[in-house]
Amino acid sequence: MRIDFAFGAPDRLRSACQTAYKQHQAGRRLVVYCGDGARLSAFDRMLWALDDISFVPHVLATDPLAPDTPVLLTAADPSGALPADQAAQAWLLNLDDDCPPSYDGYARLLEFVSGDANDRQTARQRWRAYQAGGHDLHSHDIGPVNAQPGG
């Protein structure tokens, strides 16, 4: 399984919202996991207010519309969010401080890490846990690009 860490996110939830929008535009199914209900609710609100022209269709994984909605939000074990055959094609976005439970059934896992010291520390722990599991880890720096002199 491929796991991508995006380091240096100016705002972890906002970066995740932008990625959810891009994945929806690409026609990809996405499950967003966070065991922290307050953080998941904040992400939900951000998706509704991403910008004036972007819309990311999303519901809780327990909603009756979940089978027909491209982006699902869950605070429960993500293995139950989609049938196994659909999960094998979908991506999982983790907003929790810990590794999501039962994540192996997804095609790919995405992690966003801000510059916050606590966020970086919990990300290191997740990285080590994924590494110990033998996963294919990729690191991406998405932090702001420093202005070049004279530019």
PDB file of C-alpha atoms in Angstrom:
ATOM      1  CA  MET A   1       0.000   0.000   0.000  1.00  0.00           C
ATOM      2  CA  ARG A   2       1.213   3.484  -0.861  1.00  0.00           C
ATOM      3  CA  ILE A   3       1.104   6.109   1.890  1.00  0.00           C
ATOM      4  CA  ASP A   4       1.782   9.767   1.112  1.00  0.00           C
ATOM      5  CA  PHE A   5       2.763  12.305   3.759  1.00  0.00           C
ATOM      6  CA  ALA A   6       2.423  15.967   2.816  1.00  0.00           C
ATOM      7  CA  PHE A   7       4.663  17.911   5.204  1.00  0.00           C
ATOM      8  CA  GLY A   8       4.601  21.650   5.846  1.00  0.00           C
ATOM      9  CA  ALA A   9       0.882  22.208   5.303  1.00  0.00           C
ATOM     10  CA  PRO A  10       0.136  25.798   6.334  1.00  0.00           C
ATOM     11  CA  ASP A  11      -3.222  24.541   7.650  1.00  0.00           C
ATOM     12  CA  ARG A  12      -3.709  20.775   7.903  1.00  0.00           C
ATOM     13  CA  LEU A  13      -7.502  20.818   7.490  1.00  0.00           C
ATOM     14  CA  ARG A  14      -7.528  23.395   4.694  1.00  0.00           C
ATOM     15  CA  SER A  15      -4.889  21.443   2.749  1.00  0.00           C
ATOM     16  CA  ALA A  16      -6.959  18.284   3.237  1.00  0.00           C
ATOM     17  CA  CYS A  17     -10.069  20.125   1.961  1.00  0.00           C
ATOM     18  CA  GLN A  18      -8.212  21.238  -1.155  1.00  0.00           C
ATOM     19  CA  THR A  19      -7.080  17.662  -1.751  1.00  0.00           C
ATOM     20  CA  ALA A  20     -10.627  16.353  -1.234  1.00  0.00           C
ATOM     21  CA  TYR A  21     -11.764  18.799  -3.911  1.00  0.00           C
ATOM     22  CA  LYS A  22      -9.016  17.660  -6.306  1.00  0.00           C
ATOM     23  CA  GLN A  23      -9.799  13.981  -5.708  1.00  0.00           C
ATOM     24  CA  HIS A  24     -13.496  14.623  -6.327  1.00  0.00           C
ATOM     25  CA  GLN A  25     -12.644  16.480  -9.554  1.00  0.00           C
ATOM     26  CA  ALA A  26     -10.516  13.482 -10.603  1.00  0.00           C
ATOM     27  CA  GLY A  27     -13.509  11.183 -10.036  1.00  0.00           C
ATOM     28  CA  ARG A  28     -11.887   9.353  -7.145  1.00  0.00           C
ATOM     29  CA  ARG A  29     -13.800   8.070  -4.120  1.00  0.00           C
ATOM     30  CA  LEU A  30     -12.373   9.373  -0.834  1.00  0.00           C
ATOM     31  CA  VAL A  31     -12.989   8.399   2.770  1.00  0.00           C
ATOM     32  CA  VAL A  32     -11.883  10.895   5.416  1.00  0.00           C
ATOM     33  CA  TYR A  33     -11.159   9.415   8.831  1.00  0.00           C
ATOM     34  CA  CYS A  34     -10.757  11.190  12.147  1.00  0.00           C
ATOM     35  CA  GLY A  35     -11.647   9.699  15.528  1.00  0.00           C
ATOM     36  CA  ASP A  36     -11.857  13.234  16.950  1.00  0.00           C
ATOM     37  CA  GLY A  37     -15.467  14.245  16.270  1.00  0.00           C
ATOM     38  CA  ALA A  38     -14.754  17.962  16.765  1.00  0.00           C
ATOM     39  CA  ARG A  39     -11.947  17.907  14.185  1.00  0.00           C
ATOM     40  CA  LEU A  40     -14.099  15.918  11.746  1.00  0.00           C
ATOM     41  CA  SER A  41     -16.947  18.439  12.199  1.00  0.00           C
ATOM     42  CA  ALA A  42     -14.541  21.314  11.567  1.00  0.00           C
ATOM     43  CA  PHE A  43     -13.397  19.577   8.373  1.00  0.00           C
ATOM     44  CA  ASP A  44     -17.034  19.095   7.344  1.00  0.00           C
ATOM     45  CA  ARG A  45     -17.720  22.824   7.818  1.00  0.00           C
ATOM     46  CA  MET A  46     -14.577  23.710   5.848  1.00  0.00           C
ATOM     47  CA  LEU A  47     -15.700  21.555   2.924  1.00  0.00           C
ATOM     48  CA  TRP A  48     -18.949  23.530   2.756  1.00  0.00           C
ATOM     49  CA  ALA A  49     -17.049  26.825   2.766  1.00  0.00           C
ATOM     50  CA  LEU A  50     -13.997  25.870   0.671  1.00  0.00           C
ATOM     51  CA  ASP A  51     -14.633  28.753  -1.718  1.00  0.00           C
ATOM     52  CA  ASP A  52     -17.514  30.328  -3.609  1.00  0.00           C
ATOM     53  CA  ILE A  53     -17.364  28.089  -6.681  1.00  0.00           C
ATOM     54  CA  SER A  54     -16.100  24.740  -5.384  1.00  0.00           C
ATOM     55  CA  PHE A  55     -18.442  22.050  -4.147  1.00  0.00           C
ATOM     56  CA  VAL A  56     -17.330  18.750  -2.673  1.00  0.00           C
ATOM     57  CA  PRO A  57     -20.280  16.375  -2.267  1.00  0.00           C
ATOM     58  CA  HIS A  58     -19.776  14.724   1.118  1.00  0.00           C
ATOM     59  CA  VAL A  59     -21.769  13.057   3.894  1.00  0.00           C
ATOM     60  CA  LEU A  60     -21.105  10.979   6.959  1.00  0.00           C
ATOM     61  CA  ALA A  61     -20.422   7.346   6.107  1.00  0.00           C
ATOM     62  CA  THR A  62     -23.582   6.410   8.041  1.00  0.00           C
ATOM     63  CA  ASP A  63     -25.829   8.700   5.960  1.00  0.00           C
ATOM     64  CA  PRO A  64     -28.392   6.998   3.660  1.00  0.00           C
ATOM     65  CA  LEU A  65     -26.815   8.918   0.744  1.00  0.00           C
ATOM     66  CA  ALA A  66     -23.343   7.489   1.432  1.00  0.00           C
ATOM     67  CA  PRO A  67     -23.443   4.851  -1.350  1.00  0.00           C
ATOM     68  CA  ASP A  68     -23.940   7.638  -3.911  1.00  0.00           C
ATOM     69  CA  THR A  69     -21.643  10.302  -2.420  1.00  0.00           C
ATOM     70  CA  PRO A  70     -17.999  10.579  -3.527  1.00  0.00           C
ATOM     71  CA  VAL A  71     -16.517  11.824  -0.224  1.00  0.00           C
ATOM     72  CA  LEU A  72     -17.398  10.105   3.037  1.00  0.00           C
ATOM     73  CA  LEU A  73     -16.515  11.280   6.533  1.00  0.00           C
ATOM     74  CA  THR A  74     -16.164   8.837   9.402  1.00  0.00           C
ATOM     75  CA  ALA A  75     -15.050   8.776  13.025  1.00  0.00           C
ATOM     76  CA  ALA A  76     -15.520   4.999  13.091  1.00  0.00           C
ATOM     77  CA  ASP A  77     -13.292   2.263  11.679  1.00  0.00           C
ATOM     78  CA  PRO A  78     -12.915   3.235   7.998  1.00  0.00           C
ATOM     79  CA  SER A  79     -13.109  -0.399   6.906  1.00  0.00           C
ATOM     80  CA  GLY A  80     -16.882  -0.150   7.306  1.00  0.00           C
ATOM     81  CA  ALA A  81     -17.285   3.031   5.257  1.00  0.00           C
ATOM     82  CA  LEU A  82     -17.289   1.266   1.868  1.00  0.00           C
ATOM     83  CA  PRO A  83     -17.744  -2.291   0.638  1.00  0.00           C
ATOM     84  CA  ALA A  84     -14.335  -3.988   0.280  1.00  0.00           C
ATOM     85  CA  ASP A  85     -14.377  -3.899  -3.541  1.00  0.00           C
ATOM     86  CA  GLN A  86     -15.011  -0.126  -3.526  1.00  0.00           C
ATOM     87  CA  ALA A  87     -12.480   0.555  -0.762  1.00  0.00           C
ATOM     88  CA  ALA A  88      -9.819  -1.219  -2.839  1.00  0.00           C
ATOM     89  CA  GLN A  89     -10.238   1.553  -5.439  1.00  0.00           C
ATOM     90  CA  ALA A  90     -10.726   4.456  -3.010  1.00  0.00           C
ATOM     91  CA  TRP A  91      -8.268   6.633  -1.138  1.00  0.00           C
ATOM     92  CA  LEU A  92      -8.279   7.175   2.609  1.00  0.00           C
ATOM     93  CA  LEU A  93      -7.394  10.574   4.060  1.00  0.00           C
ATOM     94  CA  ASN A  94      -6.332  10.455   7.715  1.00  0.00           C
ATOM     95  CA  LEU A  95      -6.924  13.538   9.870  1.00  0.00           C
ATOM     96  CA  ASP A  96      -6.421  11.726  13.168  1.00  0.00           C
ATOM     97  CA  ASP A  97      -3.304  11.901  15.339  1.00  0.00           C
ATOM     98  CA  ASP A  98      -3.024   8.108  15.225  1.00  0.00           C
ATOM     99  CA  CYS A  99      -2.957   5.651  12.342  1.00  0.00           C
ATOM    100  CA  PRO A 100      -6.486   4.837  11.229  1.00  0.00           C
ATOM    101  CA  PRO A 101      -7.758   1.391  12.183  1.00  0.00           C
ATOM    102  CA  SER A 102      -8.123  -1.163   9.368  1.00  0.00           C
ATOM    103  CA  TYR A 103      -6.647   1.076   6.663  1.00  0.00           C
ATOM    104  CA  ASP A 104      -5.072  -1.737   4.620  1.00  0.00           C
ATOM    105  CA  GLY A 105      -8.161  -2.227   2.449  1.00  0.00           C
ATOM    106  CA  TYR A 106      -7.712   1.120   0.667  1.00  0.00           C
ATOM    107  CA  ALA A 107      -5.748   1.790  -2.498  1.00  0.00           C
ATOM    108  CA  ARG A 108      -3.824   4.686  -0.972  1.00  0.00           C
ATOM    109  CA  LEU A 109      -3.562   6.627   2.281  1.00  0.00           C
ATOM    110  CA  LEU A 110      -2.975  10.381   2.531  1.00  0.00           C
ATOM    111  CA  GLU A 111      -1.555  12.213   5.556  1.00  0.00           C
ATOM    112  CA  PHE A 112      -1.197  15.982   6.018  1.00  0.00           C
ATOM    113  CA  VAL A 113       1.238  17.444   8.531  1.00  0.00           C
ATOM    114  CA  SER A 114       1.410  21.091   9.553  1.00  0.00           C
ATOM    115  CA  GLY A 115       4.420  22.895  11.007  1.00  0.00           C
ATOM    116  CA  ASP A 116       2.971  22.566  14.526  1.00  0.00           C
ATOM    117  CA  ALA A 117       5.400  20.699  16.821  1.00  0.00           C
ATOM    118  CA  ASN A 118       2.719  18.343  18.197  1.00  0.00           C
ATOM    119  CA  ASP A 119       1.434  17.605  14.706  1.00  0.00           C
ATOM    120  CA  ARG A 120       4.956  16.800  13.483  1.00  0.00           C
ATOM    121  CA  GLN A 121       5.582  14.544  16.502  1.00  0.00           C
ATOM    122  CA  THR A 122       2.406  12.487  15.998  1.00  0.00           C
ATOM    123  CA  ALA A 123       3.182  12.287  12.268  1.00  0.00           C
ATOM    124  CA  ARG A 124       6.602  10.820  13.058  1.00  0.00           C
ATOM    125  CA  GLN A 125       4.927   8.154  15.167  1.00  0.00           C
ATOM    126  CA  ARG A 126       2.496   7.320  12.342  1.00  0.00           C
ATOM    127  CA  TRP A 127       5.372   7.223   9.841  1.00  0.00           C
ATOM    128  CA  ARG A 128       7.252   4.721  12.016  1.00  0.00           C
ATOM    129  CA  ALA A 129       4.129   2.572  12.465  1.00  0.00           C
ATOM    130  CA  TYR A 130       3.473   2.500   8.710  1.00  0.00           C
ATOM    131  CA  GLN A 131       7.152   1.798   8.042  1.00  0.00           C
ATOM    132  CA  ALA A 132       7.084  -1.117  10.498  1.00  0.00           C
ATOM    133  CA  GLY A 133       4.066  -2.429   8.577  1.00  0.00           C
ATOM    134  CA  GLY A 134       6.152  -2.543   5.396  1.00  0.00           C
ATOM    135  CA  HIS A 135       4.192   0.119   3.506  1.00  0.00           C
ATOM    136  CA  ASP A 136       5.464   2.172   0.565  1.00  0.00           C
ATOM    137  CA  LEU A 137       6.019   5.626   2.144  1.00  0.00           C
ATOM    138  CA  HIS A 138       6.388   8.867   0.194  1.00  0.00           C
ATOM    139  CA  SER A 139       7.191  12.299   1.607  1.00  0.00           C
ATOM    140  CA  HIS A 140       6.164  15.566  -0.071  1.00  0.00           C
ATOM    141  CA  ASP A 141       7.030  19.090   1.054  1.00  0.00           C
ATOM    142  CA  ILE A 142       4.013  21.320   0.444  1.00  0.00           C
ATOM    143  CA  GLY A 143       5.157  24.209   2.630  1.00  0.00           C
ATOM    144  CA  PRO A 144       5.218  27.725   1.271  1.00  0.00           C
ATOM    145  CA  VAL A 145       8.001  28.381  -1.192  1.00  0.00           C
ATOM    146  CA  ASN A 146      10.441  31.005   0.035  1.00  0.00           C
ATOM    147  CA  ALA A 147      10.609  34.078  -2.121  1.00  0.00           C
ATOM    148  CA  GLN A 148      13.802  34.271  -4.138  1.00  0.00           C
ATOM    149  CA  PRO A 149      15.907  37.461  -3.971  1.00  0.00           C
ATOM    150  CA  GLY A 150      15.136  39.773  -6.850  1.00  0.00           C
ATOM    151  CA  GLY A 151      11.939  37.869  -7.662  1.00  0.00           C
TER     152      GLY A 151
END
